[in-house]
Short mmCIF file of C-alpha atoms and ligand atoms in Angstrom, two decimals:
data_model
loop_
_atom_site.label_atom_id
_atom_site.label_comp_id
_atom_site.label_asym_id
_atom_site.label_seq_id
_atom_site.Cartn_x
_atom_site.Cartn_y
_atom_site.Cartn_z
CA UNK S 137 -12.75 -12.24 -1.20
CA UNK S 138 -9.29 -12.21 -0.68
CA UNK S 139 -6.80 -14.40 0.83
CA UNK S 140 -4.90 -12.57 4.20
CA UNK S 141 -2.23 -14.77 4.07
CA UNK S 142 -1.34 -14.70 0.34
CA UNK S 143 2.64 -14.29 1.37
CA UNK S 144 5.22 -11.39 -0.33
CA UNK S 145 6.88 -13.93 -2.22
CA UNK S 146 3.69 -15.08 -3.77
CA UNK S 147 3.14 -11.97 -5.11
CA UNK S 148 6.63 -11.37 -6.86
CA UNK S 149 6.22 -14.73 -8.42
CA UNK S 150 2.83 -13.75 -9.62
CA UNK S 151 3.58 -10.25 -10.52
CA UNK S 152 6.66 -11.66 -12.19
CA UNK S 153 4.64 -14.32 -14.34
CA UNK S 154 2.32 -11.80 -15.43
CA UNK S 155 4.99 -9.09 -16.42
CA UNK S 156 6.78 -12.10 -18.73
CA UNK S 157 3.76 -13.23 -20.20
CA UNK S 158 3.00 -9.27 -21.24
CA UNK S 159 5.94 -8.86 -23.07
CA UNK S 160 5.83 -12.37 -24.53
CA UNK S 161 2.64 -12.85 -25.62
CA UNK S 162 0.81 -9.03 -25.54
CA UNK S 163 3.00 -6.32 -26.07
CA UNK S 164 3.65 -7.61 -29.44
CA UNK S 165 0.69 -7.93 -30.86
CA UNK S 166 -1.85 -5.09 -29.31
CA UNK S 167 -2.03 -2.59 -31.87
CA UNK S 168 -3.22 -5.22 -34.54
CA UNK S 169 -6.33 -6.13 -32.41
CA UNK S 170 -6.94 -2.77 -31.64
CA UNK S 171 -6.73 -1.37 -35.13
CA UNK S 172 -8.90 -4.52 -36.18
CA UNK S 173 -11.39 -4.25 -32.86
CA UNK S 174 -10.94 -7.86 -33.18
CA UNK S 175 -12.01 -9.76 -29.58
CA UNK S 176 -8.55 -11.23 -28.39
CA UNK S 177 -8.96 -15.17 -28.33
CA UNK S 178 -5.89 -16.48 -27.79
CA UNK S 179 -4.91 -14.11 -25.13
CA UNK S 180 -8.53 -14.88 -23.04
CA UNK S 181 -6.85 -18.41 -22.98
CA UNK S 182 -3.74 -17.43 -21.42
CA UNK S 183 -5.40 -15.37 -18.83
CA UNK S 184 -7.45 -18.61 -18.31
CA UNK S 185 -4.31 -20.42 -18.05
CA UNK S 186 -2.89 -17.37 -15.64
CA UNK S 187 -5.71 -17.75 -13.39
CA UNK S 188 -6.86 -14.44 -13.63
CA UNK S 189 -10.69 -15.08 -14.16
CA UNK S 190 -10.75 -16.36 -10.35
CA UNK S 191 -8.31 -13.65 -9.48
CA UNK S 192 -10.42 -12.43 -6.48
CA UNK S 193 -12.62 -15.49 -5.84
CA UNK S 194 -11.69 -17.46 -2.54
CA UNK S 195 -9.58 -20.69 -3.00
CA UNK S 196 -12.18 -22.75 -1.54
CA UNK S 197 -14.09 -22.08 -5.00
CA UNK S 198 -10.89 -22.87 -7.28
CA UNK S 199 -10.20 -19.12 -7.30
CA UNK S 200 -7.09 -17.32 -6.33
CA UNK S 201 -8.41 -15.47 -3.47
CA UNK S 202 -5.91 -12.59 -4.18
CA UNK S 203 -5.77 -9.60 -1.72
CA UNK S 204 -7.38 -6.38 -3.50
CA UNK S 205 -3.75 -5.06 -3.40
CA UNK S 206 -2.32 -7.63 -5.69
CA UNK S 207 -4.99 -7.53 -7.85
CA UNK S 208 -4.44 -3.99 -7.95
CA UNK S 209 -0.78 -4.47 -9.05
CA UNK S 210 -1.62 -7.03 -11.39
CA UNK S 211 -4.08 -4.68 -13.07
CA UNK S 212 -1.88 -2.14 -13.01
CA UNK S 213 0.98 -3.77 -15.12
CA UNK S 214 -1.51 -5.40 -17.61
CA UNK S 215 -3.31 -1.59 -18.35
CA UNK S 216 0.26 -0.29 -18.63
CA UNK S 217 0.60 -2.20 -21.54
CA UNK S 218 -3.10 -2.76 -23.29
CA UNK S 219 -5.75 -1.58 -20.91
CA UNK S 220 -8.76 -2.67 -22.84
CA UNK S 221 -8.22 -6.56 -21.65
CA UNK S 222 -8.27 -6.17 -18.43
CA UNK S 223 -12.24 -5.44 -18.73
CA UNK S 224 -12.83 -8.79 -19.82
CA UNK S 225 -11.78 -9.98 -16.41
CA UNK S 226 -12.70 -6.69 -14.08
CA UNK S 227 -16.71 -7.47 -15.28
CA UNK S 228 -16.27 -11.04 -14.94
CA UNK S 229 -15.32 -10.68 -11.55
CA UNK S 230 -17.83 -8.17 -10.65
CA UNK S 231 -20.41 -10.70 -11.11
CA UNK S 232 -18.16 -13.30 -9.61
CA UNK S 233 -18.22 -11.12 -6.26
CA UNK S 234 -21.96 -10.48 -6.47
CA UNK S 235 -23.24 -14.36 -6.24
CA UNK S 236 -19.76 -14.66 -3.43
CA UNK S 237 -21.04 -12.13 -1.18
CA UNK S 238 -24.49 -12.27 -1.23
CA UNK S 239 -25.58 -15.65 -3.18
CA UNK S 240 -26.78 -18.47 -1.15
CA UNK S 241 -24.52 -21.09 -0.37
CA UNK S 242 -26.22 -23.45 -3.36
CA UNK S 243 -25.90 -20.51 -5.66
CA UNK S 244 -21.72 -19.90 -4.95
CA UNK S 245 -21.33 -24.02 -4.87
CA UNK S 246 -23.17 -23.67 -8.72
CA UNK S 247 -21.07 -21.03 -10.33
CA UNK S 248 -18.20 -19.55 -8.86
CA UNK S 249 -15.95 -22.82 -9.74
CA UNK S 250 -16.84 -21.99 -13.12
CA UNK S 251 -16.58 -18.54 -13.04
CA UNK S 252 -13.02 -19.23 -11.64
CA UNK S 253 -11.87 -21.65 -14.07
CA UNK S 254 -13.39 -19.29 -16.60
CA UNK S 255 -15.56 -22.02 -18.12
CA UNK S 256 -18.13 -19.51 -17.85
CA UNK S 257 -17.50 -15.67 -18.54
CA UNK S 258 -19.71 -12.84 -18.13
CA UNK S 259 -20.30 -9.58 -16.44
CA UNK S 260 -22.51 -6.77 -14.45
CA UNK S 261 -25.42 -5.81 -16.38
CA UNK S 262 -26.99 -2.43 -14.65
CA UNK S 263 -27.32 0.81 -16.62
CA UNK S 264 -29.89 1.13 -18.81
CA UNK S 265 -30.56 3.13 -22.26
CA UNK S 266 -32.59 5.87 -19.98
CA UNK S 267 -30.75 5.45 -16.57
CA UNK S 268 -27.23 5.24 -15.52
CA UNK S 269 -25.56 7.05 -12.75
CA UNK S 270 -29.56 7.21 -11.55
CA UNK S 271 -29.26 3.26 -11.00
CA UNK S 272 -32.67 3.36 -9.21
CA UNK S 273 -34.61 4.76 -12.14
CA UNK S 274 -34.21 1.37 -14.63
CA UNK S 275 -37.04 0.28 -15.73
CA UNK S 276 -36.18 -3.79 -16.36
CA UNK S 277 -38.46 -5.96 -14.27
CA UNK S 278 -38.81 -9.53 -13.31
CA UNK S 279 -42.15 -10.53 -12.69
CA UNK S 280 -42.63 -14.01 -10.35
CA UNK S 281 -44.57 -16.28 -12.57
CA UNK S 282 -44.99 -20.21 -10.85
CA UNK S 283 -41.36 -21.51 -10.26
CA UNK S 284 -39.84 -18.58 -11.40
CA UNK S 285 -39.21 -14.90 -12.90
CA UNK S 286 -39.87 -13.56 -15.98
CA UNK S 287 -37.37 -10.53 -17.12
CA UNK S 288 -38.30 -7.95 -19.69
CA UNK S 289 -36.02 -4.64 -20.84
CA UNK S 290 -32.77 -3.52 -22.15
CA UNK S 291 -29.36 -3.52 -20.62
CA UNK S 292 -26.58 -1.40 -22.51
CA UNK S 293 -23.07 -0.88 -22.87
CA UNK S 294 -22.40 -4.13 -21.22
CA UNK S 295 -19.08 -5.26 -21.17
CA UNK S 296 -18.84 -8.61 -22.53
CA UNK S 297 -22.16 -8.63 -23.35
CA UNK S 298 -21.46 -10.33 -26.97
CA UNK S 299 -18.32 -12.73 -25.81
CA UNK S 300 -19.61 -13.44 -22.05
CA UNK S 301 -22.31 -16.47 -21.28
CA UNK S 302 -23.71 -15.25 -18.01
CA UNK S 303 -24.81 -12.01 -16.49
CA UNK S 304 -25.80 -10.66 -13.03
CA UNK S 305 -28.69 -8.21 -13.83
CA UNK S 306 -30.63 -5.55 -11.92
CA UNK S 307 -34.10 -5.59 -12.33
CA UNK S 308 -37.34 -4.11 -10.67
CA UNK S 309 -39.17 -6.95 -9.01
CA UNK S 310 -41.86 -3.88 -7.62
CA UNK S 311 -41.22 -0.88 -9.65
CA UNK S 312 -44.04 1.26 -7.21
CA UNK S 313 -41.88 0.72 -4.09
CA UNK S 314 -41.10 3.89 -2.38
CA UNK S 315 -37.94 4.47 -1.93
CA UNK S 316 -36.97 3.30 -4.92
CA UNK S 317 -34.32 0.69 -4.12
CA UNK S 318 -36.67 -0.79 -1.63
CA UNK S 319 -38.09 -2.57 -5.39
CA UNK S 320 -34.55 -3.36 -6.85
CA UNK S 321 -33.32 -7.30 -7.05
CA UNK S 322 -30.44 -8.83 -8.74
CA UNK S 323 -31.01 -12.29 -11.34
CA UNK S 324 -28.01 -14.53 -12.03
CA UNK S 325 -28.81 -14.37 -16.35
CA UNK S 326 -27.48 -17.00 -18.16
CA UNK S 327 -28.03 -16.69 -22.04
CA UNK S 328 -30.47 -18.77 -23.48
CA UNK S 329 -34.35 -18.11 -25.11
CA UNK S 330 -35.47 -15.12 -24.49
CA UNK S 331 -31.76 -13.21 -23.81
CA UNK S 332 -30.55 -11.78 -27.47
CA UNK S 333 -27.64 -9.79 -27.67
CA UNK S 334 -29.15 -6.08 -29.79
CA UNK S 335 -25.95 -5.03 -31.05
CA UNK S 336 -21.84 -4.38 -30.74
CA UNK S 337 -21.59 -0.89 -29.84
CA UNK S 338 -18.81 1.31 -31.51
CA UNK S 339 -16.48 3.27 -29.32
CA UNK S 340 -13.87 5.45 -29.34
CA UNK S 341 -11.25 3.83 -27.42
CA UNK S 342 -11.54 0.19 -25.41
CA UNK S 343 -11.22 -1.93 -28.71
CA UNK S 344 -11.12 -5.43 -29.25
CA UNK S 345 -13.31 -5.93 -26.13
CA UNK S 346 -17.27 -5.94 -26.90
CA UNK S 347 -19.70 -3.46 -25.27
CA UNK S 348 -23.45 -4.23 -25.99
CA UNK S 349 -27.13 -4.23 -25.65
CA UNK S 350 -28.93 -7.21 -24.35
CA UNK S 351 -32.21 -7.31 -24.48
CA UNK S 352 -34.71 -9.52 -22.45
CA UNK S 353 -37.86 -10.67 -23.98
CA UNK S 354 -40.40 -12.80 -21.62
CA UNK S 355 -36.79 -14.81 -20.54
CA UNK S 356 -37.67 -16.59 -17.72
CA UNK S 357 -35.18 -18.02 -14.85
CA UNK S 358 -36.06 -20.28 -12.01
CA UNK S 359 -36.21 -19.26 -8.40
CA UNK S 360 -32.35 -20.15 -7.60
CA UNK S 361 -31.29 -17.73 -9.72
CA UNK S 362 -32.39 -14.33 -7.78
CA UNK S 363 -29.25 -13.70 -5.64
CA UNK S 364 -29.48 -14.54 -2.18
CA UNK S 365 -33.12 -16.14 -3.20
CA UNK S 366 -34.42 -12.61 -1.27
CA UNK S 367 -36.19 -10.06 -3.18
CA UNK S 368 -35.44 -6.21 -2.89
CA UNK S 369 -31.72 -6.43 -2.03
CA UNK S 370 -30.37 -6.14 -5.21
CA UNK S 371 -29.47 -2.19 -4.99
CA UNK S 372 -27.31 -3.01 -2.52
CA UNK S 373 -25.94 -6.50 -4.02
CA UNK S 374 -25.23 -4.10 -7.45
CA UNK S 375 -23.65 -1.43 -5.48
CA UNK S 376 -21.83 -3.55 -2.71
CA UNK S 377 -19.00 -4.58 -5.33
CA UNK S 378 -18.29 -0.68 -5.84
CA UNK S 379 -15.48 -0.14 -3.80
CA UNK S 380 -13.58 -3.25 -5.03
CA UNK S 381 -14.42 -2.06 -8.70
CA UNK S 382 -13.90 1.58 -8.04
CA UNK S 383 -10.06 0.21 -6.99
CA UNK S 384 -9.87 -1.52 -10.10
CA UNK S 385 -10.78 1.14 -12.39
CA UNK S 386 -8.46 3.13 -10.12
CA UNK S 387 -5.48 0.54 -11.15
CA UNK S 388 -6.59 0.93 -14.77
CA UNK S 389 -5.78 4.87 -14.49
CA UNK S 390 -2.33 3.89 -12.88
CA UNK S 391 -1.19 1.81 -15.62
CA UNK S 392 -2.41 4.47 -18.06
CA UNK S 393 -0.83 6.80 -16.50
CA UNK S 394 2.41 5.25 -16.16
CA UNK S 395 2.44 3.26 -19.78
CA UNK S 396 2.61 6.80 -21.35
CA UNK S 397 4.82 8.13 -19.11
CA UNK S 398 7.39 4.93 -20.13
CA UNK S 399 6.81 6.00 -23.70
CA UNK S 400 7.22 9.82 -23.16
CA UNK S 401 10.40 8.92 -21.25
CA UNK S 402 11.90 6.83 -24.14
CA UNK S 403 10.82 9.09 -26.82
CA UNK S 404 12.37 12.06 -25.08
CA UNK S 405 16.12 10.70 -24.58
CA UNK S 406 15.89 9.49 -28.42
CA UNK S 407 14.31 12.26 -30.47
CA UNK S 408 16.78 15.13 -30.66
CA UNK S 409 15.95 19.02 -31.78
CA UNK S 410 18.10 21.48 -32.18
CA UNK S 411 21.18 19.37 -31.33
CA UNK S 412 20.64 17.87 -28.13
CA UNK S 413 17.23 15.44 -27.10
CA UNK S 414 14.40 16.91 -26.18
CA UNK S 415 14.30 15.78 -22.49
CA UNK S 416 16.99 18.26 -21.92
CA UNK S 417 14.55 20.72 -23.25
CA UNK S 418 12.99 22.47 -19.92
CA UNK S 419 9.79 22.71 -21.43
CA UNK S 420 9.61 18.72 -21.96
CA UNK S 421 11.54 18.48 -18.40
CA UNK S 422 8.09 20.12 -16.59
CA UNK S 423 6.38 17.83 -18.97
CA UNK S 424 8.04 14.62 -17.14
CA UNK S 425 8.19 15.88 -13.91
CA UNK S 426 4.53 16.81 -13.74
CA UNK S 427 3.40 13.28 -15.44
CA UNK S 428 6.16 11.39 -13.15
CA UNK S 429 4.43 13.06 -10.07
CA UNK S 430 0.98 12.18 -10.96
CA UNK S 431 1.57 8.73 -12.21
CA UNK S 432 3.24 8.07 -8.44
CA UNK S 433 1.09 9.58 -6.08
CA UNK S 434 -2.06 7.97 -8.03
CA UNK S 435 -0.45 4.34 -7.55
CA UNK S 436 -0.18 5.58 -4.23
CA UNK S 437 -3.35 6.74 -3.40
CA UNK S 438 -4.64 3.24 -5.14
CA UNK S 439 -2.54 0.66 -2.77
CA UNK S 440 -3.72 3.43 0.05
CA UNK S 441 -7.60 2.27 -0.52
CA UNK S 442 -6.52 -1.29 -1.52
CA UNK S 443 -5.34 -1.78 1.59
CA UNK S 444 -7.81 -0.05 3.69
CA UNK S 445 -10.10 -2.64 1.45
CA UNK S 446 -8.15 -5.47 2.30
CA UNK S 447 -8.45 -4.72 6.14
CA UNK S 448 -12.02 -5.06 5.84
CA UNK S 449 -12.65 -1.37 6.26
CA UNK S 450 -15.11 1.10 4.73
CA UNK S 451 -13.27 3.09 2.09
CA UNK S 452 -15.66 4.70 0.14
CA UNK S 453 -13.98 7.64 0.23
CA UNK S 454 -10.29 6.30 -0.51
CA UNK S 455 -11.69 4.67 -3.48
CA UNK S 456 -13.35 7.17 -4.67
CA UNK S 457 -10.01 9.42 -4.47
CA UNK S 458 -8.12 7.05 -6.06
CA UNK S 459 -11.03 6.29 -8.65
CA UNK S 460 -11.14 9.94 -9.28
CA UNK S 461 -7.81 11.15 -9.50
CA UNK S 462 -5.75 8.48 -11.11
CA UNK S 463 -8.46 8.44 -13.97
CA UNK S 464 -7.77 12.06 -14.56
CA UNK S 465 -4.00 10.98 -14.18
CA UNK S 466 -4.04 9.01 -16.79
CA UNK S 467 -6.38 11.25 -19.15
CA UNK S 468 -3.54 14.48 -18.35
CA UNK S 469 -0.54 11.88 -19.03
CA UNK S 470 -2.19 10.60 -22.25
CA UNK S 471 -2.75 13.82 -23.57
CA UNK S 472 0.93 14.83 -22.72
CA UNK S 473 2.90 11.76 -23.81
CA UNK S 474 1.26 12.62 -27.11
CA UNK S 475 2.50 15.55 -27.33
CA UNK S 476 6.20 14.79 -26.17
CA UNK S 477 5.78 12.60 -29.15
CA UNK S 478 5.07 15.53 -31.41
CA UNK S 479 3.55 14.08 -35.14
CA UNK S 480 4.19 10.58 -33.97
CA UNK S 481 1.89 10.77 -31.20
CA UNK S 482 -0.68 11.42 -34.13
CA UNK S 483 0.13 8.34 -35.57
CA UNK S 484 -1.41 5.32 -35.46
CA UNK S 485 1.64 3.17 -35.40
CA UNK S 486 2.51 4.39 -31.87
CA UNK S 487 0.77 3.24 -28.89
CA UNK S 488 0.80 6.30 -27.44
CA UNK S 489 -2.74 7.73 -29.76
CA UNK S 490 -4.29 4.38 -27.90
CA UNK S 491 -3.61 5.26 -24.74
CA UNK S 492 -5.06 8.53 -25.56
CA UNK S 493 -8.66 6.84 -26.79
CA UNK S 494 -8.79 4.60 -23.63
CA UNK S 495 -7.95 6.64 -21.12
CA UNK S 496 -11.06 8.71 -20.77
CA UNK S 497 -13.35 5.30 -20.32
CA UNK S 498 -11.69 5.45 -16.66
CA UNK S 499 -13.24 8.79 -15.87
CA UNK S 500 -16.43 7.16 -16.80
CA UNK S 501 -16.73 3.76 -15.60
CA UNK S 502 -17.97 2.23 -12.40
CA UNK S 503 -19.44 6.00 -11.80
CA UNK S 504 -18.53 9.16 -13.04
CA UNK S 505 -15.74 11.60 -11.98
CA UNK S 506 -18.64 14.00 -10.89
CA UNK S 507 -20.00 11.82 -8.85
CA UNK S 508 -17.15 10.85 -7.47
CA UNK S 509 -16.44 14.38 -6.37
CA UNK S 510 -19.57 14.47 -4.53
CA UNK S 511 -19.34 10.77 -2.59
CA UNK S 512 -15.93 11.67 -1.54
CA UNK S 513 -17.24 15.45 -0.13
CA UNK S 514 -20.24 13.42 1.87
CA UNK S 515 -17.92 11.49 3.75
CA UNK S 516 -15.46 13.82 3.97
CA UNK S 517 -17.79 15.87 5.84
CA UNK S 518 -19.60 12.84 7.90
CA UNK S 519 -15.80 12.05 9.07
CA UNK S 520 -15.00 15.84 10.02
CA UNK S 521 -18.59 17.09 11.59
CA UNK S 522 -18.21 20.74 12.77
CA UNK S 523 -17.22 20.88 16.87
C1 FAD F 607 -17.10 1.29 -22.56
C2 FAD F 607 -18.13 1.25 -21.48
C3 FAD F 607 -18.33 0.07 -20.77
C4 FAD F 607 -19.34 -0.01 -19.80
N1 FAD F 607 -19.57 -1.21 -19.15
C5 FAD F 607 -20.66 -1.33 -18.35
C6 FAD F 607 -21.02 -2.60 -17.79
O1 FAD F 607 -20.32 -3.62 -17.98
N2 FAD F 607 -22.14 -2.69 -17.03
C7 FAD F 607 -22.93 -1.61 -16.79
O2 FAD F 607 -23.94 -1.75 -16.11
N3 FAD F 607 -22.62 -0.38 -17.31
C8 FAD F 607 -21.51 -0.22 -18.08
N4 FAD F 607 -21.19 1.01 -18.61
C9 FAD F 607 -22.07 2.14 -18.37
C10 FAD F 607 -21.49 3.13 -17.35
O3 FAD F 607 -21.47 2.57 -16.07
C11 FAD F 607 -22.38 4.39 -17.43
O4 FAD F 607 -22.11 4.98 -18.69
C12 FAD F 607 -22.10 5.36 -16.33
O5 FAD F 607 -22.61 4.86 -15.11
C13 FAD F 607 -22.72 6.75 -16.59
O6 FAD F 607 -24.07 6.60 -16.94
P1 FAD F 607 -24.66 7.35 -18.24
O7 FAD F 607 -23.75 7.08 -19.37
O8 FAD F 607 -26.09 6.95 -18.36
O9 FAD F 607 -24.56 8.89 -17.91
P2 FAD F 607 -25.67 9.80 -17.10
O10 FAD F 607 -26.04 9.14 -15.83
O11 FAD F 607 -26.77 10.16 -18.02
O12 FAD F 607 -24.78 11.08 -16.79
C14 FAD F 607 -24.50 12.09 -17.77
C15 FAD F 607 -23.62 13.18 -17.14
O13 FAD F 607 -24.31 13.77 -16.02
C16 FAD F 607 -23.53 13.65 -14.83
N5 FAD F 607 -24.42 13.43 -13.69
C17 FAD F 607 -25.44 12.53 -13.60
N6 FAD F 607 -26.06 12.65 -12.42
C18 FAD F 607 -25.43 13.63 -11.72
C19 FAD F 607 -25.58 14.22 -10.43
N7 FAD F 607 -26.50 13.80 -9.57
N8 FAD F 607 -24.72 15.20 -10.07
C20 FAD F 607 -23.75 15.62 -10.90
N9 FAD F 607 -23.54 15.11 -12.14
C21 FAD F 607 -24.37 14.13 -12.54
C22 FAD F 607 -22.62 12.45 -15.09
O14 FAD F 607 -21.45 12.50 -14.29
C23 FAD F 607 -22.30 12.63 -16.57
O15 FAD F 607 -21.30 13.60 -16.72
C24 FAD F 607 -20.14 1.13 -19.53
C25 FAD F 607 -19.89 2.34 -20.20
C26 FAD F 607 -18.90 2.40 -21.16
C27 FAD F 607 -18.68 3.69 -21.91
#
């Protein structure tokens, strides 16, 4: 993934495109898919048209083959102003990266042109009604059967599981193996017999974008489609994207965090109280400082691990940081911008009580905050062993 050479100027062109077509074409018209939960059509098309569903696939494939610290930006800006479509693409690419990195060269030839073109959309399929941050405890299993697998079980809360047309899905090809992951593969899952979508699950925040079960029922796929045609690497194939994703969720926080620090800032110089506006208001000034401060030295902390990513290094650590503390960033600055924005933060015609739904799905996604703690101690510790 990734293209070294994508030049500076690239980037501001880029960057620039994408910041024009945001207030164009989204900005005006988020709160009316969010309040309907209605799946955004039109503006799936102009990410097409953008690009952005080959965003990190190599050039060679049609893709972009941006550097994880554009991407970053990019997903930055777009979560600054509606957070909840930049999903549609993060998932897509998820699976994108799984068949680039590990798939055989017959299997990236097959899809990633598609994938990039965004012909076909889709999206990680792991966690499981009974087992989530315990990835090795799902019970879905493909059983070989002549040319090919047959997949039984339940995926949920898959992201794009209604709107999306192809999957990458862990399954247990031999649930006795000891340890665990030794029994784990990963099945490219396009829909057709056998692959039903359960139901559209109802959330909180992250509207307009579709979350769901899929269930497999004796669906069968030929040989091709196990990635990297090996069994028992998929643990590693599921969890080998995690850095890359644990950067985007990362960028997600940023733009959270700085979208409702743009509207706390506004609000503040134009709302006055007791004769003068409320920024000059000490109270509101720790407020802005605090948020200001976090919102910086999370986008810092997220180009810090983008970059170590784009180097090629292991930075399962500075992910996790960034993962970790800009999702919290952008929960604190939610929560505050709301209440800079007194009864209108209540409202439903601001966009600030949005930000405030989304924001926590950060502190969730592509593993928790706890366990983020606790990956981020181990190697904090393996990198500073006692004399
Ligand atoms: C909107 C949305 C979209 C999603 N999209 C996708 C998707 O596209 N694909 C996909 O596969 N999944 C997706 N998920 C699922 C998500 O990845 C899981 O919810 C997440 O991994 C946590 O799993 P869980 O919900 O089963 O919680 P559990 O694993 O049951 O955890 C419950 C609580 O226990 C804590 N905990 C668990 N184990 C430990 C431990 N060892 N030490 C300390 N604390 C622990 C957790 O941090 C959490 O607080 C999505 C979830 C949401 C809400």
């Amino acid at each position: 993934m990734g293209n070294q050479a994508f030049e500076a100027k690239d980037e501001a062109q880029l960057l620039d495109a994408i910041d024009r077509w945001l207030m164009r074409e989204v900005k005006p018209v988020v709160l009316e898919y969010d309040h309907d939960d209605r799946y955004p059509e039109r503006i799936v098309e102009q990410m097409k048209e953008l690009g952005l569903f080959g965003a990190t696939i190599g050039q060679e494939y049609g893709g972009l083959g941006l550097p994880a610290t554009t991407y970053a930006q990019i997903i930055m800006r777009i979560s600054a102003v509606w957070m909840a479509i930049t999903g549609i693409v993060n998932s897509h690419l998820m699976l994108a990266l799984a068949i680039e990195k590990f798939g055989t060269q017959a299997q990236k030839e097959q899809w990633l042109p598609k994938l990039a073109s965004g012909e076909v959309r889709g999206g990680l399929a792991l966690t499981e009604p009974d087992a989530g941050t315990d990835l090795q405890g799902i019970r879905m299993t493909a059983r070989r059967d002549g040319d090919g697998y047959v997949l039984n079980g339940t995926k949920t809360w898959i992201t794009n599981g209604v709107e999306g047309s192809c999957f990458a899905v862990l399954v247990k090809t031999d649930p006795q193996a000891e340890p665990r992951h030794r029994g784990m593969s990963l099945f490219i899952a396009p829909k057709h017999e056998g692959f039903t979508v359960g139901r559209k699950l109802e959330k909180l925040g992250y509207k307009s974008i579709d979350s769901a079960e899929l269930v497999f029922d004796n669906y069968r796929v030929p040989l091709d489609h196990l990635i990297g045609e090996v069994e028992g690497q998929g643990f590693y194939q599921a969890t080998g994207g995690l850095e890359l994703g644990r950067i985007n969720v990362a960028a997600r926080g940023v733009g959270i965090a700085e979208g409702a620090l743009a509207l706390a800032t506004e609000y503040a110089q134009m709302r006055k109280t007791f004769g003068k506006p409320i920024c000059e208001h000490q109270a509101i000034q720790l407020k802005l400082g605090e948020m200001a401060t976090r919102a910086r030295a999370a986008r810092l902390l997220v180009l810090d691990a983008a970059r170590a990513f784009d180097r090629g290094e292991r930075c399962d650590m500075e992910a996790g940081m960034a993962k970790f503390f800009a999702s919290e960033a952008a929960l604190e600055n939610s929560i505050e911008s709301m209440r800079i924005h007194g009864a209108y933060g209540y409202s439903k015609e601001y966009h600030i009580e949005r930000l405030y739904r989304d924001a926590p799905l950060t502190c969730i996604g592509e593993g928790t905050n706890e366990m983020q703690r606790i990956i981020i101690a181990k190697q904090w510790i393996r990198r500073n062993p006692a004399a």
